[in-house]
Short mmCIF file of C-alpha atoms in Angstrom, two decimals:
data_model
loop_
_atom_site.label_atom_id
_atom_site.label_comp_id
_atom_site.label_asym_id
_atom_site.label_seq_id
_atom_site.Cartn_x
_atom_site.Cartn_y
_atom_site.Cartn_z
CA MET A 730 -23.70 61.92 -25.07
CA HIS A 731 -22.28 65.16 -23.69
CA SER A 732 -25.27 67.14 -25.01
CA MET A 733 -27.59 64.83 -23.07
CA LEU A 734 -25.56 65.39 -19.91
CA TYR A 735 -25.64 69.15 -20.34
CA LYS A 736 -29.38 69.28 -20.94
CA MET A 737 -29.99 67.32 -17.78
CA PHE A 738 -27.89 69.65 -15.70
CA LEU A 739 -29.97 72.57 -16.91
CA PHE A 740 -33.20 70.74 -16.20
CA LEU A 741 -32.18 69.88 -12.66
CA THR A 742 -30.82 73.32 -11.93
CA PHE A 743 -33.83 75.23 -13.21
CA SER A 744 -36.17 72.88 -11.35
CA LEU A 745 -34.47 74.00 -8.18
CA VAL A 746 -34.78 77.69 -8.90
CA SER A 747 -38.51 77.65 -8.29
CA ALA A 748 -38.22 75.10 -5.50
CA CYS A 749 -35.71 77.13 -3.57
CA VAL A 750 -37.78 80.29 -3.61
CA SER A 751 -41.18 78.75 -3.00
CA GLN A 752 -40.29 76.70 0.03
CA ASN A 753 -39.29 79.83 1.94
CA THR A 754 -42.76 81.39 1.69
CA ASN A 755 -44.04 80.93 5.20
CA PRO A 756 -47.35 82.59 6.15
CA TYR A 757 -46.22 82.75 9.77
CA ASN A 758 -42.84 84.38 9.14
CA THR A 759 -41.81 87.56 10.94
CA ASP A 760 -39.53 88.85 8.20
CA SER A 761 -39.28 92.58 7.62
CA ALA A 762 -41.13 94.26 4.77
CA LEU A 763 -37.82 94.68 2.93
CA THR A 764 -37.05 90.96 3.22
CA ASN A 765 -40.50 90.17 1.89
CA GLN A 766 -39.81 92.49 -1.03
CA ALA A 767 -36.51 90.70 -1.60
CA ARG A 768 -38.31 87.37 -1.64
CA ALA A 769 -40.91 88.62 -4.11
CA HIS A 770 -38.29 89.96 -6.51
CA THR A 771 -36.29 86.74 -6.20
CA GLU A 772 -39.37 84.77 -7.20
CA LEU A 773 -39.83 87.06 -10.20
CA GLY A 774 -36.18 86.64 -11.11
CA ALA A 775 -36.53 82.87 -10.93
CA ALA A 776 -39.54 82.98 -13.25
CA TYR A 777 -37.65 85.07 -15.81
CA LEU A 778 -34.61 82.83 -15.49
CA LYS A 779 -36.70 79.77 -16.35
CA GLU A 780 -37.70 81.59 -19.54
CA SER A 781 -34.03 82.42 -20.30
CA LYS A 782 -34.74 86.15 -19.93
CA PHE A 783 -31.40 86.68 -18.27
CA GLU A 784 -31.20 90.48 -18.29
CA ILE A 785 -34.61 90.91 -16.65
CA ALA A 786 -33.89 88.08 -14.19
CA LEU A 787 -30.61 89.71 -13.16
CA GLU A 788 -32.35 93.04 -12.60
CA GLU A 789 -34.96 91.37 -10.36
CA PHE A 790 -32.28 89.63 -8.31
CA ASN A 791 -30.38 92.92 -7.94
CA ILE A 792 -33.56 94.68 -6.80
CA ALA A 793 -33.96 91.91 -4.22
CA ILE A 794 -30.46 92.60 -2.91
CA ARG A 795 -31.09 96.33 -2.76
CA ASN A 796 -34.06 95.54 -0.52
CA ASP A 797 -32.14 93.05 1.60
CA PRO A 798 -28.36 92.81 1.01
CA ASP A 799 -28.23 89.61 3.07
CA TYR A 800 -30.91 87.65 1.17
CA PRO A 801 -29.03 84.50 0.09
CA LEU A 802 -31.47 83.20 -2.53
CA ALA A 803 -31.02 86.36 -4.59
CA TYR A 804 -27.27 85.68 -4.80
CA ASN A 805 -28.07 82.08 -5.70
CA GLY A 806 -30.19 83.39 -8.59
CA ILE A 807 -27.45 85.78 -9.71
CA GLY A 808 -25.04 82.85 -9.76
CA LEU A 809 -27.41 80.93 -12.03
CA VAL A 810 -27.75 83.89 -14.41
CA TYR A 811 -24.01 84.45 -14.72
CA SER A 812 -23.42 80.71 -15.07
CA SER A 813 -25.90 80.62 -17.96
CA LEU A 814 -24.13 83.58 -19.58
CA GLY A 815 -20.70 81.97 -19.19
CA GLU A 816 -19.44 84.69 -16.83
CA ASN A 817 -17.84 82.17 -14.53
CA ALA A 818 -15.96 84.47 -12.16
CA LYS A 819 -19.12 86.44 -11.36
CA ALA A 820 -21.13 83.23 -11.02
CA ASP A 821 -18.60 81.72 -8.63
CA ALA A 822 -18.57 84.84 -6.45
CA ALA A 823 -22.37 84.94 -6.29
CA PHE A 824 -22.70 81.28 -5.33
CA GLN A 825 -20.04 81.66 -2.64
CA LYS A 826 -21.85 84.72 -1.25
CA ALA A 827 -25.12 82.75 -1.12
CA LEU A 828 -23.42 79.97 0.84
CA GLN A 829 -21.63 82.43 3.10
CA LEU A 830 -25.01 83.90 4.05
CA ASN A 831 -26.67 80.49 4.44
CA PRO A 832 -24.16 77.60 4.67
CA ASN A 833 -26.99 75.09 5.16
CA SER A 834 -28.85 75.92 1.94
CA SER A 835 -29.11 72.65 0.04
CA GLU A 836 -30.43 74.51 -3.00
CA SER A 837 -27.34 76.72 -3.11
CA HIS A 838 -25.06 73.72 -2.62
CA ASN A 839 -26.80 71.91 -5.47
CA ASN A 840 -26.69 74.87 -7.84
CA TYR A 841 -23.06 75.66 -7.01
CA GLY A 842 -22.28 71.98 -7.53
CA ASN A 843 -23.86 72.17 -10.99
CA PHE A 844 -21.73 75.20 -11.82
CA LEU A 845 -18.53 73.56 -10.59
CA CYS A 846 -19.22 70.40 -12.57
CA LYS A 847 -19.97 72.40 -15.72
CA THR A 848 -16.59 74.12 -15.33
CA GLY A 849 -14.72 70.84 -14.81
CA GLN A 850 -14.23 71.05 -11.03
CA TYR A 851 -15.62 67.58 -10.44
CA GLU A 852 -14.31 66.73 -6.97
CA GLU A 853 -15.46 70.00 -5.44
CA SER A 854 -18.75 69.74 -7.31
CA ILE A 855 -19.62 66.35 -5.86
CA LYS A 856 -18.77 67.57 -2.35
CA HIS A 857 -21.44 70.25 -2.71
CA PHE A 858 -24.03 67.78 -4.00
CA LEU A 859 -23.38 65.58 -0.97
CA ASP A 860 -23.57 68.60 1.34
CA ALA A 861 -27.02 69.20 -0.16
CA VAL A 862 -28.31 65.68 0.50
CA ASN A 863 -26.87 65.58 4.02
CA ASN A 864 -29.36 68.24 5.11
CA PRO A 865 -32.36 66.30 6.53
CA LEU A 866 -34.66 69.24 5.73
CA TYR A 867 -33.84 69.19 2.00
CA GLU A 868 -37.05 68.39 0.13
CA THR A 869 -35.55 67.10 -3.15
CA PRO A 870 -32.37 65.13 -2.36
CA HIS A 871 -33.03 62.86 -5.36
CA LEU A 872 -32.08 65.78 -7.63
CA ALA A 873 -28.73 66.35 -5.94
CA TYR A 874 -27.99 62.61 -5.98
CA ALA A 875 -28.79 62.53 -9.70
CA ASN A 876 -26.50 65.50 -10.27
CA ALA A 877 -23.73 63.77 -8.31
CA GLY A 878 -24.18 60.71 -10.50
CA ILE A 879 -24.11 62.68 -13.75
CA CYS A 880 -21.03 64.62 -12.64
CA SER A 881 -19.32 61.36 -11.66
CA ILE A 882 -19.97 60.12 -15.22
CA ARG A 883 -18.21 63.22 -16.54
CA LYS A 884 -15.35 62.37 -14.19
CA LYS A 885 -15.44 58.78 -15.54
CA ASP A 886 -16.00 57.49 -12.00
CA PHE A 887 -18.68 54.99 -12.96
CA ILE A 888 -18.66 53.11 -9.65
CA ASN A 889 -19.70 56.16 -7.64
CA ALA A 890 -21.94 57.35 -10.46
CA GLU A 891 -23.93 54.14 -10.20
CA ARG A 892 -24.14 54.47 -6.42
CA TYR A 893 -25.48 58.03 -6.57
CA LEU A 894 -27.96 57.26 -9.36
CA ILE A 895 -29.33 54.29 -7.44
CA ALA A 896 -29.74 56.53 -4.38
CA SER A 897 -31.65 59.04 -6.51
CA LEU A 898 -34.00 56.36 -7.83
CA GLN A 899 -34.56 54.89 -4.37
CA LEU A 900 -35.83 58.29 -3.23
CA GLN A 901 -37.77 59.01 -6.43
CA PRO A 902 -38.40 56.00 -8.71
CA LEU A 903 -39.74 58.32 -11.44
CA MET A 904 -36.45 60.21 -11.73
CA HIS A 905 -36.09 59.40 -15.43
CA PRO A 906 -32.74 61.15 -16.06
CA ALA A 907 -31.19 59.05 -13.30
CA ALA A 908 -32.75 55.89 -14.75
CA TYR A 909 -31.39 56.66 -18.21
CA HIS A 910 -27.84 57.26 -16.99
CA LEU A 911 -27.89 54.22 -14.69
CA ALA A 912 -29.16 51.99 -17.51
CA ASN A 913 -26.45 53.36 -19.80
CA ILE A 914 -23.76 52.47 -17.25
CA GLN A 915 -25.19 48.98 -16.81
CA PHE A 916 -25.40 48.43 -20.57
CA ASN A 917 -21.86 49.63 -21.19
CA ARG A 918 -20.47 47.21 -18.63
CA GLY A 919 -22.28 44.32 -20.32
CA ASP A 920 -25.30 43.92 -18.04
CA ALA A 921 -28.11 44.34 -20.57
CA LYS A 922 -30.68 42.59 -18.37
CA SER A 923 -30.24 45.07 -15.51
CA ALA A 924 -30.22 47.93 -18.01
CA LYS A 925 -33.55 46.77 -19.43
CA THR A 926 -35.13 46.61 -15.97
CA THR A 927 -33.80 50.05 -15.05
CA LEU A 928 -34.98 51.68 -18.29
CA GLN A 929 -38.36 49.96 -18.59
CA ASN A 930 -40.52 52.64 -16.97
CA THR A 931 -38.65 55.50 -18.62
CA LEU A 932 -39.25 53.95 -22.05
CA LEU A 933 -42.98 53.98 -21.33
CA VAL A 934 -43.27 57.41 -19.72
CA ALA A 935 -40.40 59.55 -21.06
CA PRO A 936 -39.21 58.04 -24.36
CA SER A 937 -36.72 60.66 -25.59
CA PRO A 938 -34.49 59.89 -28.61
CA GLU A 939 -31.60 58.98 -26.30
CA VAL A 940 -33.80 56.68 -24.22
CA LEU A 941 -35.28 54.94 -27.27
CA TRP A 942 -31.86 54.43 -28.87
CA LEU A 943 -30.54 52.89 -25.66
CA GLY A 944 -33.64 50.67 -25.52
CA ILE A 945 -32.96 49.51 -29.09
CA LYS A 946 -29.35 48.65 -28.28
CA ILE A 947 -30.41 46.75 -25.16
CA GLU A 948 -32.99 44.67 -27.05
CA ARG A 949 -30.47 43.89 -29.79
CA VAL A 950 -28.11 42.41 -27.24
CA LEU A 951 -30.93 40.47 -25.55
CA GLY A 952 -32.29 39.28 -28.89
CA ASP A 953 -35.83 40.62 -28.44
CA LYS A 954 -36.57 41.62 -32.03
CA ASP A 955 -40.19 42.60 -31.33
CA ASN A 956 -39.24 45.19 -28.71
CA GLU A 957 -36.33 46.37 -30.82
CA ALA A 958 -38.62 46.92 -33.81
CA SER A 959 -41.22 48.67 -31.66
CA TYR A 960 -38.69 51.16 -30.26
CA ALA A 961 -37.19 51.68 -33.72
CA ILE A 962 -40.58 52.56 -35.20
CA GLN A 963 -41.26 54.94 -32.32
CA LEU A 964 -37.88 56.63 -32.76
CA ARG A 965 -38.30 57.09 -36.51
CA LYS A 966 -41.88 58.38 -36.28
CA GLN A 967 -41.57 60.67 -33.28
CA TYR A 968 -38.03 61.97 -33.82
CA PRO A 969 -37.23 61.75 -37.55
CA ASN A 970 -34.52 64.42 -37.35
CA ALA A 971 -32.80 63.27 -34.16
CA ALA A 972 -29.15 62.23 -34.22
CA GLU A 973 -30.19 58.90 -32.68
CA THR A 974 -32.52 58.25 -35.61
CA GLN A 975 -29.59 58.67 -37.99
CA LEU A 976 -27.57 56.25 -35.84
CA LEU A 977 -30.42 53.77 -36.12
CA LEU A 978 -30.62 54.12 -39.91
CA ASN A 979 -26.85 53.76 -40.24
CA SER A 980 -26.88 50.62 -38.09
CA GLN A 981 -29.49 48.98 -40.32
CA HIS A 982 -27.34 49.13 -43.46
#
């Protein structure tokens, strides 16, 4: 399950790279030419980062800082690069610099929270996720709530994890990672009916191996053999080499 958690952190973080740079493009701004150059290079860096071209991304972020040493989103991007490369001290310093320059940046709080959770600093991580959602101008609070929920799972704080995941889904009902993790919590505590309801839409729209395997386990408990068989066929056909498919085959012997 830890691989699933890690993949979701990357997905949520990289989603915010583009969001954080695009929402600052204001046609009526009065920024200097150098700040506009910094913004442009930060956007380029974000694009390269999404493609895992870390060296080029880092160069773009550094060019942005040379144009405007106080441009916080460039430091945010540098933090993401170094975090991806496992250079944690440099990542931490970059994220802190971004927040020093703009303490109200929900994107920086969210990305720093991701980094802190990845490095096992769960309490501090969740504080930053909540700082992100407490900003009324933040456009994607459902992502930070989902991150807080996933990090709470890593911390084995399932009560708060459930609370944060529900908050994420209330803001964005199509937040499938949050639905998966919430359904998994509900199933593990013995509430298969709630888990089925939570996972229903995700099974239709985003049926990953993990989601299908959870759906199979839910239907087994509820005794719905038709749905169980349907999900099992889908898992075997679409993901023949997935670890969950092997779990399914092992469970049928």
